[in-house]
Short mmCIF file of C-alpha atoms and ligand atoms in Angstrom, two decimals:
data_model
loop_
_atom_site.label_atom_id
_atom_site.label_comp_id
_atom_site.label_asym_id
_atom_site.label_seq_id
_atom_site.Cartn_x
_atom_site.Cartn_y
_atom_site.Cartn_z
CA UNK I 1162 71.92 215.45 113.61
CA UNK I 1163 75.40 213.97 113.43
CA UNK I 1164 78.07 214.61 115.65
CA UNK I 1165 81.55 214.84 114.70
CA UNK I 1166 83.88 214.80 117.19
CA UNK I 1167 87.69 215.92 117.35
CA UNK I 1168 90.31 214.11 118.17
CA UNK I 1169 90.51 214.44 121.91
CA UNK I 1170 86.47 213.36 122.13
CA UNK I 1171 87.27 210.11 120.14
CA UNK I 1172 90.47 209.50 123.07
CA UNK I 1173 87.83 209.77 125.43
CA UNK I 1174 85.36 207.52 124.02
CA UNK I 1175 88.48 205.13 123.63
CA UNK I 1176 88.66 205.54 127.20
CA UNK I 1177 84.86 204.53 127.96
CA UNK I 1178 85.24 201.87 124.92
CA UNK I 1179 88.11 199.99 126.73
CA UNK I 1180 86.03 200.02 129.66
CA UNK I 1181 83.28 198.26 127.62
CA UNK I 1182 85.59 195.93 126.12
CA UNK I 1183 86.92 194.77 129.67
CA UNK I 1184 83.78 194.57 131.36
CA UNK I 1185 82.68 192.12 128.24
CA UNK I 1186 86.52 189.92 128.49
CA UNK I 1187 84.87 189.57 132.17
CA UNK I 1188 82.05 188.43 131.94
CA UNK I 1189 82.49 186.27 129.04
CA UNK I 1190 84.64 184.51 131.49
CA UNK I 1191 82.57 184.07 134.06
CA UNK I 1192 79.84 182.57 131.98
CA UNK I 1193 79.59 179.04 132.60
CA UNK I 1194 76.96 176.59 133.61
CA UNK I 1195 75.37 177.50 136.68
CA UNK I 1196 75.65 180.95 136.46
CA UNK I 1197 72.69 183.70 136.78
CA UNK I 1198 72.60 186.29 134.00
CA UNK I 1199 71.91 188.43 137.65
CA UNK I 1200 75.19 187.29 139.09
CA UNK I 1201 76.70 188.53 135.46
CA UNK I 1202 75.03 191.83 135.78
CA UNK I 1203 76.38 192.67 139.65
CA UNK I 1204 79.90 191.83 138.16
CA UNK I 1205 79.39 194.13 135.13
CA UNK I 1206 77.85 196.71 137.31
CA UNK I 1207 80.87 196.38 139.70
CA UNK I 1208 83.49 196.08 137.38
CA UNK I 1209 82.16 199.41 135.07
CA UNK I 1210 81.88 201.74 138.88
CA UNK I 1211 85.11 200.41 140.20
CA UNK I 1212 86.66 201.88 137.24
CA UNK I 1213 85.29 204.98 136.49
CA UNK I 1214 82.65 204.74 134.74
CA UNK I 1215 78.91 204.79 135.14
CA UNK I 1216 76.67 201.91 133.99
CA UNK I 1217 74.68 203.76 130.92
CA UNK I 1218 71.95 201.23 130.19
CA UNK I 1219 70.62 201.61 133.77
CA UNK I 1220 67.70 203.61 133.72
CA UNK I 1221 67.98 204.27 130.05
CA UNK I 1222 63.92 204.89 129.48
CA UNK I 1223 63.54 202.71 132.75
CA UNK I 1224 65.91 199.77 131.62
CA UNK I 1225 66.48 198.24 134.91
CA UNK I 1226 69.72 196.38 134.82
CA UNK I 1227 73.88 197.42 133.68
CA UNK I 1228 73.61 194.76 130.56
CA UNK I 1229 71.34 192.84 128.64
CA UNK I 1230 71.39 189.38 129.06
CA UNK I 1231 69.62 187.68 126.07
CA UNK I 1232 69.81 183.21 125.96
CA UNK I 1233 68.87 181.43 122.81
CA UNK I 1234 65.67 182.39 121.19
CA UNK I 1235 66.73 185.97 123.43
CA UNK I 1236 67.49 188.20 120.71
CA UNK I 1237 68.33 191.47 122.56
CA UNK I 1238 67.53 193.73 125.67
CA UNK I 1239 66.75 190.51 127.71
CA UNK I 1240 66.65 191.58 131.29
CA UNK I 1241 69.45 189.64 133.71
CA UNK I 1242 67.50 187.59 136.13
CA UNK I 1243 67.86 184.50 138.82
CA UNK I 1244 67.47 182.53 136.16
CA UNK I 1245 70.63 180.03 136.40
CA UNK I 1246 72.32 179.19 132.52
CA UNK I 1247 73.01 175.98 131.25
CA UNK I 1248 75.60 173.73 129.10
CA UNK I 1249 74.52 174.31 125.40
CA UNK I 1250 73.12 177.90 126.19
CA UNK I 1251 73.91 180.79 123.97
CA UNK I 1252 73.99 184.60 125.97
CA UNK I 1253 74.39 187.26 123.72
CA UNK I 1254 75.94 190.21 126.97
CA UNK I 1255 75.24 193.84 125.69
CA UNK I 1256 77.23 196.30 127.81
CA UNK I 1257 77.28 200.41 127.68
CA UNK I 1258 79.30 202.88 129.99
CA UNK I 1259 79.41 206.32 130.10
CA UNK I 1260 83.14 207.85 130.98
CA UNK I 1261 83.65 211.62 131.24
CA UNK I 1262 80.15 212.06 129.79
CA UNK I 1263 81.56 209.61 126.36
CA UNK I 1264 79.79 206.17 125.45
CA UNK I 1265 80.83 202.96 124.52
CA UNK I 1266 78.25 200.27 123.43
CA UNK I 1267 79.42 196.32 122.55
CA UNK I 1268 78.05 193.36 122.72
CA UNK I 1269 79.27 189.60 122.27
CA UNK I 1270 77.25 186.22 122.14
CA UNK I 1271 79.27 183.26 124.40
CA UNK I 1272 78.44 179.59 124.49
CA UNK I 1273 77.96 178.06 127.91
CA UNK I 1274 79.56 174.87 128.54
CA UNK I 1275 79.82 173.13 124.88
CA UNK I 1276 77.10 174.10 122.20
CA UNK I 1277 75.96 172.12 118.83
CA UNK I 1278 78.30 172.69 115.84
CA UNK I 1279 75.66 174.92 114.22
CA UNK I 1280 75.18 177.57 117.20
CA UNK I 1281 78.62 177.79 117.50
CA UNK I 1282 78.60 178.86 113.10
CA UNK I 1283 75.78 181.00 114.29
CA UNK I 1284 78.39 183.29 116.39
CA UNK I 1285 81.07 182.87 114.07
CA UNK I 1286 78.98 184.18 111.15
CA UNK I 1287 77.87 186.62 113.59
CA UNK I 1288 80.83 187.72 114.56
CA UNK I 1289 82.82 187.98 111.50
CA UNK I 1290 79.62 189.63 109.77
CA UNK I 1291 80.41 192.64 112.74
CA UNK I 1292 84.03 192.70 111.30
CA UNK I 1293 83.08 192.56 107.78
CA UNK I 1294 80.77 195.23 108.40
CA UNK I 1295 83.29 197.55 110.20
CA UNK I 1296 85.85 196.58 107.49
CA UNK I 1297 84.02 198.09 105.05
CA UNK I 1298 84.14 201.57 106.37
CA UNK I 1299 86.08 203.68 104.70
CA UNK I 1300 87.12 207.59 105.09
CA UNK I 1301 84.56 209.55 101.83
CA UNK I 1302 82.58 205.91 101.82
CA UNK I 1303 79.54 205.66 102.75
CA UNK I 1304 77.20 204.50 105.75
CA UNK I 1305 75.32 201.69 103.96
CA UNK I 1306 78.64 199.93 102.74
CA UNK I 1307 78.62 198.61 106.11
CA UNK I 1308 74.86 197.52 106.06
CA UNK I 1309 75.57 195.82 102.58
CA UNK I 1310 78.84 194.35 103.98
CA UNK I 1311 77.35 192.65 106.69
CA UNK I 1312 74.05 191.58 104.88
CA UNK I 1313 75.85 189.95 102.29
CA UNK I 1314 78.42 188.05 104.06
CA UNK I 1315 75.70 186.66 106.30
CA UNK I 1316 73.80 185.75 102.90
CA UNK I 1317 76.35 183.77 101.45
CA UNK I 1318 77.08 181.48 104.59
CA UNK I 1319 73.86 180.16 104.48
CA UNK I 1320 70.24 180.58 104.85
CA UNK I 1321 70.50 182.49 107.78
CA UNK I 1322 68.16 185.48 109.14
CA UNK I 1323 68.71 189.20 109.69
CA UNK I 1324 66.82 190.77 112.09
CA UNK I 1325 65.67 194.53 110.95
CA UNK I 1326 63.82 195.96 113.98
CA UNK I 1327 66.90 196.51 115.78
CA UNK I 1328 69.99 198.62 113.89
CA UNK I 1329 73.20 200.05 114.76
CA UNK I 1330 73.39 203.69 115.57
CA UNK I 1331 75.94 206.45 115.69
CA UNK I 1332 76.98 207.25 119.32
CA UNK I 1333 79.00 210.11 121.69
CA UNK I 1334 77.39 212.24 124.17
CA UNK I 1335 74.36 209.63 123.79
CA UNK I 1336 74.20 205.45 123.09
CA UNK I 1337 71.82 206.59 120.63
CA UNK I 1338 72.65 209.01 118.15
CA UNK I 1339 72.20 209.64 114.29
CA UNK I 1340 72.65 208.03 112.04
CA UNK I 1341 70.93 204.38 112.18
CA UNK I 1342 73.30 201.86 110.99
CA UNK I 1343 70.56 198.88 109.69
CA UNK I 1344 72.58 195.11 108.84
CA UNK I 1345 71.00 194.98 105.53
CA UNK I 1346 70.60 196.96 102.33
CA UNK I 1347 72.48 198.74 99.30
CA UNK I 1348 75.72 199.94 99.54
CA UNK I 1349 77.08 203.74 98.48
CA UNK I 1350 73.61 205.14 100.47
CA UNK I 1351 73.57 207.56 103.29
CA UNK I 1352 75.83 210.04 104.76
CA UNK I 1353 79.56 210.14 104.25
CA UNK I 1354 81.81 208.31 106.51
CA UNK I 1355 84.23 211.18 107.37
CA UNK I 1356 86.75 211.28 110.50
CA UNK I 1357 84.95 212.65 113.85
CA UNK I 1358 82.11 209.81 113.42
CA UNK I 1359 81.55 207.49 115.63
CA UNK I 1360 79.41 204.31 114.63
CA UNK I 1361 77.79 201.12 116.61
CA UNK I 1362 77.67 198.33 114.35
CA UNK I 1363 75.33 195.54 116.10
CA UNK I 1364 74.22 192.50 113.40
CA UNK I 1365 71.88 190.60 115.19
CA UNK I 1366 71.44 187.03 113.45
CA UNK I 1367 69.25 184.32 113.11
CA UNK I 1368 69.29 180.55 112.76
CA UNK I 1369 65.93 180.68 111.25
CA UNK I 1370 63.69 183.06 110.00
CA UNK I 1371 64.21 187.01 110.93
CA UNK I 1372 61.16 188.14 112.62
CA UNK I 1373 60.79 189.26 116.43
CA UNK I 1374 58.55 190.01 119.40
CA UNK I 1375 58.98 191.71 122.45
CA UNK I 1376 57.73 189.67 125.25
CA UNK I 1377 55.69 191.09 127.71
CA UNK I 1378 57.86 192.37 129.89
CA UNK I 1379 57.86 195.20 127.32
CA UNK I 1380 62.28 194.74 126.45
CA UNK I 1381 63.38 191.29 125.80
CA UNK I 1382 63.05 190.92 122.31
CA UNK I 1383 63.00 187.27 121.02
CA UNK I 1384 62.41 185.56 117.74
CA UNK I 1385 59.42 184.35 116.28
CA UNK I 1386 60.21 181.09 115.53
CA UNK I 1387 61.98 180.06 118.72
CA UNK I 1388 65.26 179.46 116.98
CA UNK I 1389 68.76 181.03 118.21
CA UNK I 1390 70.32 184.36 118.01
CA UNK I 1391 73.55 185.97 118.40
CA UNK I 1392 74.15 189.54 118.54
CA UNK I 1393 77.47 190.89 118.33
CA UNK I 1394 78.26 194.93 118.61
CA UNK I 1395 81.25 197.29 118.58
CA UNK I 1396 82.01 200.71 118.96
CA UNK I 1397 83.89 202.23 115.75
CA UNK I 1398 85.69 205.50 113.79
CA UNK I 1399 87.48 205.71 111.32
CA UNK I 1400 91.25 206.94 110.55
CA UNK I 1401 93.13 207.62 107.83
CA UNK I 1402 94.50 204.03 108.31
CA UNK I 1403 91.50 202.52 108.70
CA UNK I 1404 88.77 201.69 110.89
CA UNK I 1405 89.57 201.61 115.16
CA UNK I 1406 87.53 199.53 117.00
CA UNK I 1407 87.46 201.72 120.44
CA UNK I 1408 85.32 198.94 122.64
CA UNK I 1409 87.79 196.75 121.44
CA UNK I 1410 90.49 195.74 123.76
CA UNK I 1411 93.22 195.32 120.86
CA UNK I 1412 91.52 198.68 119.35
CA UNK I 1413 90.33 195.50 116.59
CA UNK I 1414 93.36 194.68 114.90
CA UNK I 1415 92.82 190.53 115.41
CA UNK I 1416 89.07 191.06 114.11
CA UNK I 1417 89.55 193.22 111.02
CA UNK I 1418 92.98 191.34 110.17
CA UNK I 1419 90.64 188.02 110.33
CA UNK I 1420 88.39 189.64 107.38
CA UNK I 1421 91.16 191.11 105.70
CA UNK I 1422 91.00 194.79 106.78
CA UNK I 1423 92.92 196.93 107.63
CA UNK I 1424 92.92 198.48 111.12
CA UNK I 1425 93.37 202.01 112.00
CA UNK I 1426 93.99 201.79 115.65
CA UNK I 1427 97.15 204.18 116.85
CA UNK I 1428 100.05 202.47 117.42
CA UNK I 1429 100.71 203.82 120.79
CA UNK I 1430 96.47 203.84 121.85
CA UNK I 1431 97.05 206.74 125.30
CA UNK I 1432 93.59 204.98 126.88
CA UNK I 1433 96.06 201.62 127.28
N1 MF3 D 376 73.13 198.51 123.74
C1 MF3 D 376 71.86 198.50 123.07
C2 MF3 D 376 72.17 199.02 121.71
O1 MF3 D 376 73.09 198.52 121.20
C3 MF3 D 376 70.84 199.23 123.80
C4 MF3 D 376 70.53 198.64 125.09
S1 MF3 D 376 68.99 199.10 125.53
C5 MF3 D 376 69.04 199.34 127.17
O2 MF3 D 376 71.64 199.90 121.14
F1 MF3 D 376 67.93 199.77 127.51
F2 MF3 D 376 69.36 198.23 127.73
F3 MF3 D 376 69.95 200.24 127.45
CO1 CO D 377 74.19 199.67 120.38
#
């Protein structure tokens, strides 16, 4: 079932989306050589409880840490460890919190140190494919323009995969909620974008080919092939001015203005 929520519930999920969206500026600059992807998760951790909020991957169905830490091959849901990173790494940082009972789910990919020209495409295309994606939500759309908007931007920068295990999701009172959001498909399918929904939108991309395993530590989801992957995820609803990115410290206006969308976040956001 979908939930719709009013106006006040979407302030409040700004609220625990701007928590997200700091926790992530944070860490992303704290990532450096040298570094443990533990280290990254006590700061997270920290940061999320000294401000309010409660750390909602930990202990989501016995998830042990406050973010996934996931280098390289590391698609998603890798688990933060001693394990130190190092120059030409790629960490894709997945981060939830739970605010006055609201989520907010986001996730970027960061190079450590300097990384060849082609990982750092990967994350752009990545990136922008996220935008594109929430750029192409619009009030009486519907759900699978995003898929299609993110599938076929990836698709024409080159022969890049997209994973399909792992989709975006609608989210509230749960990270998880109805509908699925996949990164692939037809557009004008699914439900109705109206105002009151709340979306994740999480491409996860390849530099080769798009199938995964899940190691045996039964989370950290890797691909195949051994090549690369970046993962990048934001929170989202809609206005009537267009889409509001609420883990999204600037509420997405540089993002969506970079793909040529418009941006619904208020001008005066009250969770500032
Ligand atoms: N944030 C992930 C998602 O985007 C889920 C993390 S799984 C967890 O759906 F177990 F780490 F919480
Ligand atoms: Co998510």
């Amino acid at each position: 079932m979908i939930q719709i929520k009013s106006a006040a519930e979407v302030e409040k999920m700004r609220v625990a989306g701007l928590l997200v969206g700091r926790t992530l500026q944070m860490l992303a600059g704290c990532v450096r050589a040298g570094v443990s992807t533990a280290e990254l998760d006590a700061l997270a951790e920290a940061f999320i409880r000294d401000h309010g909020g409660l750390p909602s991957f930990k202990g989501y169905l016995g998830y042990p840490a406050s973010i996934c830490a996931s280098v390289d091959d590391e698609v998603v849901h890798g688990i933060p460890s001693r394990r130190l990173l190092v120059d030409g790494e790629i960490i894709s940082i997945d981060c939830g919190a739970i605010v006055d009972g609201w989520h907010g789910d986001a996730a970027i990919t960061v190079a450590v140190g300097s990384v060849r020209p082609e990982l750092a495409r990967l994350m752009e295309v990545t990136e922008a494919a996220m935008w594109r994606g929430i750029g192409a939500a619009r009030l009486s759309g519907r759900l699978t323009d995003v898929s299609h908007a993110v599938e076929s931007y990836v698709r024409s920068q080159g022969s890049y995969g997209v994973v399909e295990e792992y989709v975006g999701h609608g989210i509230g009172t749960e990270m998880h909620q109805d509908p699925p959001l996949p990164n692939y498909g037809r557009p004008g399918r699914g439900p109705r974008l109206r105002k009151g929904l709340v979306l994740a939108c999480e491409p996860m991309v390849t530099l080769g080919d798009r199938h995964t395993h899940v190691l045996a530590d039964s989370w950290t989801v890797c691909t195949d092939d051994g090549l690369p992957a970046a993962h990048f995820e934001h929170t989202f609803t809609l206005t009537d001015s267009g889409p509001w990115a609420l883990t999204a410290v600037d509420g997405g206006r540089a993002g969506l203005a970079s793909v040529g969308a418009p941006c619904g976040a208020p001008e005066v956001d009250r969770a500032e």
